[in-house]
Amino acid sequence: MENSNDNQIIEMPIPPGLPQSIIARLLEMCNVKFDLRKDEIHDVKYPVLCGTLEDLKIAKEYLELVTETKLALREIARLARKFKTKVKLYTNDDEYRYILEIIANDIANKDKIEIVEEEPEGECEVIKVLDKEVKVYI
């Protein structure tokens, strides 16, 4: 018998100041909606994600992964620009490769990063983003 709470729409507050690009990616990937709520007592607005409990659990996992991935890619692109090179990124996790491709479009110097589907030859540096591994080839 299906629990009636499974399809109930609930809210999950998200950290203020979260970049719009990350919120947009969550909306795109996790079947949730974004809204602003007003705290009448403190007279402030705060952001929330709205969706089913299952969708919000997924969104919470993706929120952390997408945020950390964006920080890592931004740093990789900055270093690639500094050293006037282009890097190839490879992961054997297809789902994470998709996330890398999406997030790479949201960062500055994205022309310095290429997400590849087949592992290149040569030496690489392995970077861990949460529980995911990314191999960086120069």
N, CA, C and O atoms as a DFTB+ gen file, in Angstrom:
552 C
 N C O
     1  1       0.842      -1.184       0.000
     2  2       0.000       0.000       0.000
     3  2       0.886       1.246       0.000
     4  3       1.826       1.333       0.790
     5  1       0.599       2.199      -0.870
     6  2       1.431       3.397      -1.021
     7  2       1.121       4.398       0.078
     8  3      -0.037       4.636       0.421
     9  1       2.172       4.973       0.616
    10  2       2.039       5.979       1.661
    11  2       1.597       7.295       1.022
    12  3       2.192       7.723       0.032
    13  1       0.574       7.940       1.562
    14  2       0.070       9.181       0.982
    15  2       1.069      10.333       1.134
    16  3       0.954      11.336       0.430
    17  1       2.044      10.208       2.039
    18  2       3.048      11.254       2.228
    19  2       4.101      11.260       1.125
    20  3       4.843      12.232       0.989
    21  1       4.179      10.177       0.326
    22  2       5.196      10.079      -0.712
    23  2       5.067      11.187      -1.758
    24  3       6.071      11.663      -2.288
    25  1       3.843      11.592      -2.052
    26  2       3.618      12.592      -3.091
    27  2       3.317      13.972      -2.526
    28  3       2.989      14.891      -3.276
    29  1       3.425      14.126      -1.223
    30  2       3.160      15.412      -0.584
    31  2       4.307      16.374      -0.886
    32  3       5.478      16.011      -0.776
    33  1       3.963      17.592      -1.262
    34  2       4.975      18.612      -1.561
    35  2       5.399      19.262      -0.245
    36  3       4.572      19.751       0.525
    37  1       6.711      19.250      -0.013
    38  2       7.263      19.865       1.191
    39  2       8.351      20.856       0.790
    40  3       8.745      20.919      -0.375
    41  1       8.826      21.619       1.750
    42  2       9.851      22.633       1.496
    43  2      11.135      22.299       2.230
    44  3      11.114      21.720       3.316
    45  1      12.252      22.671       1.623
    46  2      13.555      22.519       2.251
    47  2      14.300      23.845       2.093
    48  3      14.623      24.241       0.973
    49  1      14.576      24.538       3.207
    50  2      15.360      25.782       3.098
    51  2      16.754      25.474       2.534
    52  3      17.340      24.429       2.817
    53  1      17.261      26.406       1.736
    54  2      18.618      26.257       1.197
    55  2      19.442      27.445       1.658
    56  3      18.889      28.485       2.015
    57  1      20.764      27.298       1.651
    58  2      21.615      28.390       2.155
    59  2      21.437      29.670       1.341
    60  3      21.424      29.628       0.111
    61  1      21.302      30.797       2.019
    62  2      21.241      32.062       1.283
    63  2      22.579      32.323       0.610
    64  3      23.628      31.918       1.111
    65  1      22.532      32.996      -0.517
    66  2      23.764      33.321      -1.231
    67  2      24.231      32.231      -2.179
    68  3      25.278      32.368      -2.812
    69  1      23.469      31.153      -2.285
    70  2      23.811      30.082      -3.215
    71  2      23.705      30.630      -4.637
    72  3      22.688      31.233      -4.979
    73  1      24.726      30.437      -5.474
    74  2      24.687      30.999      -6.828
    75  2      23.463      30.526      -7.617
    76  3      23.045      29.373      -7.513
    77  1      22.907      31.436      -8.400
    78  2      21.733      31.114      -9.215
    79  2      22.010      29.966     -10.184
    80  3      21.112      29.185     -10.499
    81  1      23.260      29.865     -10.658
    82  2      23.579      28.787     -11.601
    83  2      23.427      27.416     -10.935
    84  3      23.000      26.461     -11.583
    85  1      23.769      27.314      -9.658
    86  2      23.627      26.041      -8.947
    87  2      22.151      25.742      -8.714
    88  3      21.712      24.605      -8.881
    89  1      21.391      26.756      -8.330
    90  2      19.950      26.558      -8.131
    91  2      19.298      26.117      -9.440
    92  3      18.472      25.205      -9.449
    93  1      19.665      26.759     -10.532
    94  2      19.096      26.403     -11.837
    95  2      19.417      24.951     -12.196
    96  3      18.562      24.234     -12.717
    97  1      20.629      24.527     -11.922
    98  2      21.000      23.135     -12.230
    99  2      20.218      22.149     -11.371
   100  3      19.833      21.085     -11.855
   101  1      19.975      22.484     -10.107
   102  2      19.179      21.614      -9.239
   103  2      17.755      21.492      -9.767
   104  3      17.196      20.396      -9.791
   105  1      17.167      22.604     -10.189
   106  2      15.811      22.585     -10.726
   107  2      15.745      21.703     -11.966
   108  3      14.780      20.968     -12.178
   109  1      16.785      21.792     -12.774
   110  2      16.876      21.043     -14.019
   111  2      17.023      19.537     -13.773
   112  3      16.415      18.729     -14.476
   113  1      17.826      19.166     -12.783
   114  2      18.191      17.756     -12.594
   115  2      17.329      17.007     -11.575
   116  3      17.286      15.777     -11.607
   117  1      16.647      17.709     -10.677
   118  2      16.043      17.019      -9.528
   119  2      14.529      17.129      -9.408
   120  3      13.974      16.700      -8.397
   121  1      13.845      17.684     -10.392
   122  2      12.387      17.763     -10.351
   123  2      11.871      18.511      -9.116
   124  3      10.889      18.097      -8.501
   125  1      12.531      19.598      -8.764
   126  2      12.102      20.435      -7.638
   127  2      11.845      21.848      -8.158
   128  3      12.227      22.189      -9.278
   129  1      11.200      22.655      -7.337
   130  2      10.916      24.041      -7.686
   131  2      11.571      24.955      -6.652
   132  3      11.842      24.545      -5.523
   133  1      11.818      26.191      -7.054
   134  2      12.446      27.189      -6.194
   135  2      11.404      28.240      -5.826
   136  3      10.568      28.614      -6.648
   137  1      11.463      28.708      -4.592
   138  2      10.563      29.766      -4.162
   139  2      11.233      30.563      -3.046
   140  3      12.177      30.097      -2.408
   141  1      10.726      31.770      -2.825
   142  2      11.176      32.591      -1.693
   143  2      10.034      32.640      -0.685
   144  3       8.881      32.872      -1.050
   145  1      10.359      32.421       0.566
   146  2       9.374      32.507       1.649
   147  2       9.736      33.699       2.515
   148  3      10.894      34.116       2.564
   149  1       8.745      34.242       3.191
   150  2       8.996      35.393       4.053
   151  2       8.833      34.983       5.505
   152  3       7.823      34.399       5.899
   153  1       9.849      35.302       6.287
   154  2       9.796      35.101       7.740
   155  2       9.212      36.385       8.318
   156  3       9.878      37.419       8.367
   157  1       7.960      36.303       8.755
   158  2       7.257      37.497       9.248
   159  2       7.897      38.047      10.524
   160  3       7.916      39.260      10.731
   161  1       8.408      37.186      11.358
   162  2       8.984      37.630      12.632
   163  2      10.233      38.475      12.406
   164  3      10.386      39.539      13.005
   165  1      11.138      37.990      11.528
   166  2      12.392      38.701      11.287
   167  2      12.330      39.610      10.060
   168  3      13.294      40.311       9.754
   169  1      11.198      39.596       9.361
   170  2      10.984      40.409       8.167
   171  2      12.097      40.218       7.130
   172  3      12.659      41.184       6.613
   173  1      12.401      38.938       6.838
   174  2      13.390      38.602       5.813
   175  2      12.816      37.515       4.909
   176  3      11.925      36.757       5.293
   177  1      13.356      37.469       3.705
   178  2      12.973      36.398       2.777
   179  2      14.082      35.357       2.761
   180  3      15.259      35.683       2.911
   181  1      13.694      34.110       2.578
   182  2      14.676      33.039       2.511
   183  2      14.301      32.071       1.395
   184  3      13.117      31.861       1.131
   185  1      15.299      31.477       0.734
   186  2      15.032      30.570      -0.385
   187  2      14.698      29.156       0.085
   188  3      15.237      28.672       1.080
   189  1      13.799      28.509      -0.650
   190  2      13.446      27.117      -0.371
   191  2      13.335      26.355      -1.681
   192  3      13.047      26.929      -2.731
   193  1      13.569      25.053      -1.600
   194  2      13.255      24.146      -2.693
   195  2      11.975      23.424      -2.306
   196  3      11.808      23.038      -1.149
   197  1      11.077      23.237      -3.249
   198  2       9.805      22.561      -3.004
   199  2       9.745      21.313      -3.863
   200  3      10.096      21.335      -5.042
   201  1       9.293      20.223      -3.254
   202  2       9.142      18.973      -3.991
   203  2       8.763      17.857      -3.044
   204  3       8.514      18.085      -1.860
   205  1       8.722      16.648      -3.576
   206  2       8.426      15.498      -2.735
   207  2       9.641      15.193      -1.863
   208  3      10.748      15.650      -2.146
   209  1       9.429      14.435      -0.824
   210  2      10.526      14.083       0.085
   211  2      11.651      13.399      -0.676
   212  3      12.823      13.703      -0.452
   213  1      11.313      12.482      -1.570
   214  2      12.326      11.753      -2.346
   215  2      13.113      12.709      -3.257
   216  3      14.339      12.631      -3.333
   217  1      12.401      13.608      -3.943
   218  2      13.075      14.574      -4.822
   219  2      13.981      15.509      -4.024
   220  3      15.064      15.866      -4.490
   221  1      13.551      15.907      -2.832
   222  2      14.371      16.800      -2.007
   223  2      15.605      16.084      -1.463
   224  3      16.656      16.705      -1.308
   225  1      15.494      14.786      -1.172
   226  2      16.673      14.022      -0.742
   227  2      17.715      14.012      -1.854
   228  3      18.904      14.221      -1.613
   229  1      17.252      13.767      -3.064
   230  2      18.159      13.752      -4.225
   231  2      18.756      15.149      -4.427
   232  3      19.955      15.287      -4.669
   233  1      17.917      16.178      -4.329
   234  2      18.387      17.554      -4.513
   235  2      19.441      17.920      -3.476
   236  3      20.408      18.613      -3.792
   237  1      19.259      17.459      -2.236
   238  2      20.230      17.759      -1.181
   239  2      21.588      17.130      -1.496
   240  3      22.627      17.761      -1.300
   241  1      21.577      15.885      -1.985
   242  2      22.829      15.222      -2.374
   243  2      23.479      15.964      -3.533
   244  3      24.682      16.222      -3.517
   245  1      22.680      16.304      -4.536
   246  2      23.202      17.013      -5.693
   247  2      23.698      18.406      -5.325
   248  3      24.683      18.881      -5.890
   249  1      23.031      19.061      -4.391
   250  2      23.437      20.401      -3.979
   251  2      24.887      20.403      -3.519
   252  3      25.676      21.251      -3.937
   253  1      25.230      19.466      -2.670
   254  2      26.601      19.382      -2.176
   255  2      27.564      18.998      -3.299
   256  3      28.633      19.593      -3.436
   257  1      27.184      18.010      -4.095
   258  2      28.055      17.555      -5.182
   259  2      28.266      18.643      -6.229
   260  3      29.392      18.866      -6.676
   261  1      27.205      19.310      -6.617
   262  2      27.306      20.359      -7.636
   263  2      28.134      21.535      -7.126
   264  3      28.953      22.088      -7.861
   265  1      27.921      21.912      -5.877
   266  2      28.679      23.031      -5.302
   267  2      30.169      22.707      -5.244
   268  3      30.995      23.517      -5.665
   269  1      30.518      21.534      -4.727
   270  2      31.932      21.143      -4.635
   271  2      32.550      20.981      -6.017
   272  3      33.711      21.336      -6.222
   273  1      31.785      20.447      -6.965
   274  2      32.284      20.281      -8.333
   275  2      32.561      21.633      -8.966
   276  3      33.577      21.814      -9.637
   277  1      31.667      22.575      -8.756
   278  2      31.868      23.905      -9.330
   279  2      33.126      24.558      -8.761
   280  3      33.897      25.171      -9.499
   281  1      33.333      24.427      -7.454
   282  2      34.547      24.985      -6.842
   283  2      35.805      24.338      -7.415
   284  3      36.783      25.025      -7.709
   285  1      35.776      23.013      -7.572
   286  2      36.942      22.301      -8.108
   287  2      37.204      22.700      -9.562
   288  3      38.348      22.969      -9.930
   289  1      36.170      22.740     -10.380
   290  2      36.347      23.097     -11.789
   291  2      36.823      24.539     -11.947
   292  3      37.638      24.844     -12.817
   293  1      36.309      25.408     -11.106
   294  2      36.736      26.815     -11.168
   295  2      38.226      26.926     -10.877
   296  3      38.940      27.679     -11.540
   297  1      38.693      26.176      -9.886
   298  2      40.119      26.206      -9.532
   299  2      40.981      25.578     -10.627
   300  3      42.046      26.100     -10.956
   301  1      40.524      24.464     -11.188
   302  2      41.255      23.805     -12.274
   303  2      41.366      24.752     -13.473
   304  3      42.439      24.885     -14.061
   305  1      40.263      25.406     -13.833
   306  2      40.269      26.330     -14.974
   307  2      41.175      27.523     -14.704
   308  3      41.877      27.988     -15.602
   309  1      41.162      28.016     -13.482
   310  2      42.024      29.147     -13.121
   311  2      43.492      28.766     -13.268
   312  3      44.288      29.529     -13.816
   313  1      43.846      27.580     -12.776
   314  2      45.238      27.130     -12.888
   315  2      45.628      26.861     -14.342
   316  3      46.751      27.162     -14.747
   317  1      44.718      26.304     -15.117
   318  2      45.002      26.052     -16.538
   319  2      45.258      27.377     -17.260
   320  3      46.162      27.467     -18.090
   321  1      44.475      28.387     -16.951
   322  2      44.688      29.695     -17.572
   323  2      46.020      30.287     -17.144
   324  3      46.757      30.838     -17.962
   325  1      46.324      30.171     -15.857
   326  2      47.579      30.717     -15.324
   327  2      48.788      30.096     -16.016
   328  3      49.757      30.789     -16.324
   329  1      48.728      28.783     -16.259
   330  2      49.855      28.082     -16.887
   331  2      49.694      27.947     -18.396
   332  3      50.438      27.210     -19.044
   333  1      48.710      28.668     -18.954
   334  2      48.499      28.721     -20.402
   335  2      48.424      27.336     -21.035
   336  3      49.139      27.027     -21.988
   337  1      47.546      26.520     -20.484
   338  2      47.363      25.175     -21.005
   339  2      45.884      24.837     -21.009
   340  3      45.067      25.587     -20.475
   341  1      45.546      23.723     -21.604
   342  2      44.182      23.209     -21.592
   343  2      44.233      21.836     -20.947
   344  3      45.152      21.061     -21.214
   345  1      43.271      21.528     -20.110
   346  2      43.270      20.237     -19.424
   347  2      42.110      19.388     -19.898
   348  3      41.068      19.891     -20.319
   349  1      42.325      18.073     -19.818
   350  2      41.269      17.110     -20.114
   351  2      40.885      16.443     -18.806
   352  3      41.742      16.009     -18.037
   353  1      39.586      16.369     -18.567
   354  2      39.084      15.732     -17.359
   355  2      38.365      14.447     -17.740
   356  3      37.582      14.405     -18.688
   357  1      38.655      13.402     -16.974
   358  2      38.032      12.106     -17.237
   359  2      37.548      11.497     -15.935
   360  3      38.237      11.548     -14.916
   361  1      36.362      10.925     -15.978
   362  2      35.849      10.100     -14.890
   363  2      35.145       8.907     -15.514
   364  3      34.534       9.025     -16.576
   365  1      35.231       7.767     -14.861
   366  2      34.573       6.583     -15.413
   367  2      33.119       6.472     -14.936
   368  3      32.426       5.513     -15.278
   369  1      32.663       7.439     -14.157
   370  2      31.287       7.495     -13.668
   371  2      30.465       8.323     -14.661
   372  3      30.613       9.544     -14.721
   373  1      29.599       7.663     -15.438
   374  2      28.828       8.355     -16.480
   375  2      27.925       9.453     -15.924
   376  3      27.806      10.522     -16.523
   377  1      27.295       9.194     -14.793
   378  2      26.415      10.193     -14.188
   379  2      27.220      11.424     -13.761
   380  3      26.776      12.557     -13.948
   381  1      28.397      11.196     -13.191
   382  2      29.225      12.325     -12.760
   383  2      29.812      13.060     -13.965
   384  3      29.986      14.277     -13.916
   385  1      30.117      12.345     -15.037
   386  2      30.613      13.004     -16.252
   387  2      29.555      13.989     -16.765
   388  3      29.882      15.093     -17.200
   389  1      28.306      13.582     -16.709
   390  2      27.206      14.464     -17.126
   391  2      27.179      15.720     -16.260
   392  3      27.020      16.826     -16.777
   393  1      27.332      15.559     -14.953
   394  2      27.358      16.701     -14.038
   395  2      28.551      17.601     -14.353
   396  3      28.415      18.824     -14.378
   397  1      29.719      17.001     -14.594
   398  2      30.904      17.790     -14.951
   399  2      30.651      18.630     -16.198
   400  3      31.005      19.809     -16.242
   401  1      30.038      18.020     -17.209
   402  2      29.774      18.729     -18.458
   403  2      28.830      19.909     -18.234
   404  3      29.029      20.987     -18.795
   405  1      27.816      19.703     -17.422
   406  2      26.859      20.779     -17.143
   407  2      27.522      21.902     -16.365
   408  3      27.400      23.071     -16.730
   409  1      28.225      21.553     -15.291
   410  2      28.826      22.567     -14.424
   411  2      29.959      23.298     -15.135
   412  3      30.174      24.484     -14.885
   413  1      30.679      22.622     -16.005
   414  2      31.774      23.266     -16.740
   415  2      31.263      24.443     -17.571
   416  3      32.008      25.388     -17.832
   417  1      30.007      24.392     -17.983
   418  2      29.429      25.497     -18.760
   419  2      29.160      26.737     -17.914
   420  3      28.957      27.825     -18.454
   421  1      29.157      26.580     -16.591
   422  2      28.812      27.691     -15.702
   423  2      30.014      28.430     -15.129
   424  3      29.842      29.366     -14.347
   425  1      31.219      28.034     -15.497
   426  2      32.391      28.646     -14.882
   427  2      33.151      29.526     -15.874
   428  3      33.033      29.372     -17.089
   429  1      33.933      30.452     -15.321
   430  2      34.813      31.277     -16.148
   431  2      35.958      30.400     -16.660
   432  3      36.308      29.403     -16.028
   433  1      36.523      30.761     -17.769
   434  2      37.644      30.029     -18.381
   435  2      37.272      28.598     -18.757
   436  3      38.124      27.709     -18.751
   437  1      35.990      28.375     -19.086
   438  2      35.559      27.020     -19.433
   439  2      36.241      26.505     -20.703
   440  3      36.261      25.300     -20.957
   441  1      36.795      27.416     -21.491
   442  2      37.521      27.001     -22.688
   443  2      38.829      26.287     -22.348
   444  3      39.437      25.678     -23.228
   445  1      39.269      26.347     -21.106
   446  2      40.505      25.685     -20.673
   447  2      40.261      24.253     -20.205
   448  3      41.204      23.533     -19.877
   449  1      38.986      23.839     -20.175
   450  2      38.633      22.503     -19.678
   451  2      37.885      21.739     -20.762
   452  3      36.991      22.275     -21.417
   453  1      38.266      20.477     -20.939
   454  2      37.544      19.587     -21.843
   455  2      37.198      18.319     -21.070
   456  3      38.077      17.686     -20.485
   457  1      35.929      17.950     -21.068
   458  2      35.481      16.710     -20.432
   459  2      35.512      15.646     -21.517
   460  3      34.834      15.775     -22.536
   461  1      36.298      14.592     -21.303
   462  2      36.452      13.560     -22.326
   463  2      35.750      12.272     -21.914
   464  3      35.620      11.973     -20.727
   465  1      35.300      11.513     -22.913
   466  2      34.572      10.269     -22.650
   467  2      35.492       9.059     -22.577
   468  3      35.153       8.051     -21.957
   469  1      36.661       9.162     -23.213
   470  2      37.624       8.067     -23.161
   471  2      38.880       8.545     -22.452
   472  3      39.332       9.672     -22.653
   473  1      39.432       7.680     -21.625
   474  2      40.596       8.057     -20.827
   475  2      41.812       8.281     -21.712
   476  3      42.200       7.393     -22.470
   477  1      42.421       9.475     -21.622
   478  2      43.617       9.773     -22.420
   479  2      44.838       8.991     -21.919
   480  3      44.848       8.463     -20.807
   481  1      45.853       8.935     -22.765
   482  2      47.123       8.325     -22.387
   483  2      47.942       9.343     -21.602
   484  3      47.715      10.549     -21.702
   485  1      48.880       8.853     -20.833
   486  2      49.803       9.747     -20.144
   487  2      49.523       9.872     -18.665
   488  3      48.629       9.233     -18.111
   489  1      50.331      10.729     -18.042
   490  2      50.220      10.940     -16.601
   491  2      49.031      11.835     -16.287
   492  3      48.629      12.685     -17.082
   493  1      48.489      11.612     -15.102
   494  2      47.366      12.434     -14.672
   495  2      47.443      12.686     -13.171
   496  3      48.186      12.027     -12.443
   497  1      46.669      13.638     -12.748
   498  2      46.503      13.933     -11.331
   499  2      45.075      13.536     -10.982
   500  3      44.137      13.896     -11.693
   501  1      44.907      12.798      -9.892
   502  2      43.573      12.382      -9.478
   503  2      43.071      13.327      -8.393
   504  3      43.734      13.549      -7.379
   505  1      41.895      13.870      -8.630
   506  2      41.274      14.788      -7.676
   507  2      39.984      14.137      -7.194
   508  3      39.205      13.606      -7.986
   509  1      39.773      14.186      -5.887
   510  2      38.534      13.648      -5.323
   511  2      37.599      14.805      -4.997
   512  3      37.977      15.768      -4.329
   513  1      36.381      14.686      -5.481
   514  2      35.322      15.637      -5.162
   515  2      34.249      14.823      -4.445
   516  3      33.512      14.053      -5.061
   517  1      34.182      15.011      -3.135
   518  2      33.367      14.160      -2.264
   519  2      33.784      12.719      -2.485
   520  3      34.935      12.376      -2.216
   521  1      32.890      11.857      -2.968
   522  2      33.256      10.459      -3.179
   523  2      33.554      10.147      -4.646
   524  3      33.708       8.981      -5.010
   525  1      33.635      11.171      -5.484
   526  2      33.877      11.003      -6.915
   527  2      35.346      11.299      -7.249
   528  3      35.975      12.163      -6.637
   529  1      35.872      10.567      -8.227
   530  2      37.243      10.798      -8.685
   531  2      37.252      11.398     -10.075
   532  3      36.502      10.976     -10.955
   533  1      38.113      12.389     -10.262
   534  2      38.296      13.011     -11.561
   535  2      39.789      12.947     -11.864
   536  3      40.620      13.321     -11.036
   537  1      40.115      12.473     -13.052
   538  2      41.505      12.441     -13.495
   539  2      41.743      13.655     -14.381
   540  3      40.995      13.909     -15.325
   541  1      42.807      14.408     -14.058
   542  2      43.143      15.628     -14.774
   543  2      44.394      15.362     -15.607
   544  3      45.451      15.025     -15.074
   545  1      44.253      15.519     -16.923
   546  2      45.377      15.337     -17.861
   547  2      45.746      16.675     -18.474
   548  3      44.886      17.457     -18.878
   549  1      47.063      16.918     -18.532
   550  2      47.553      18.167     -19.138
   551  2      48.037      17.880     -20.547
   552  3      48.491      18.789     -21.241
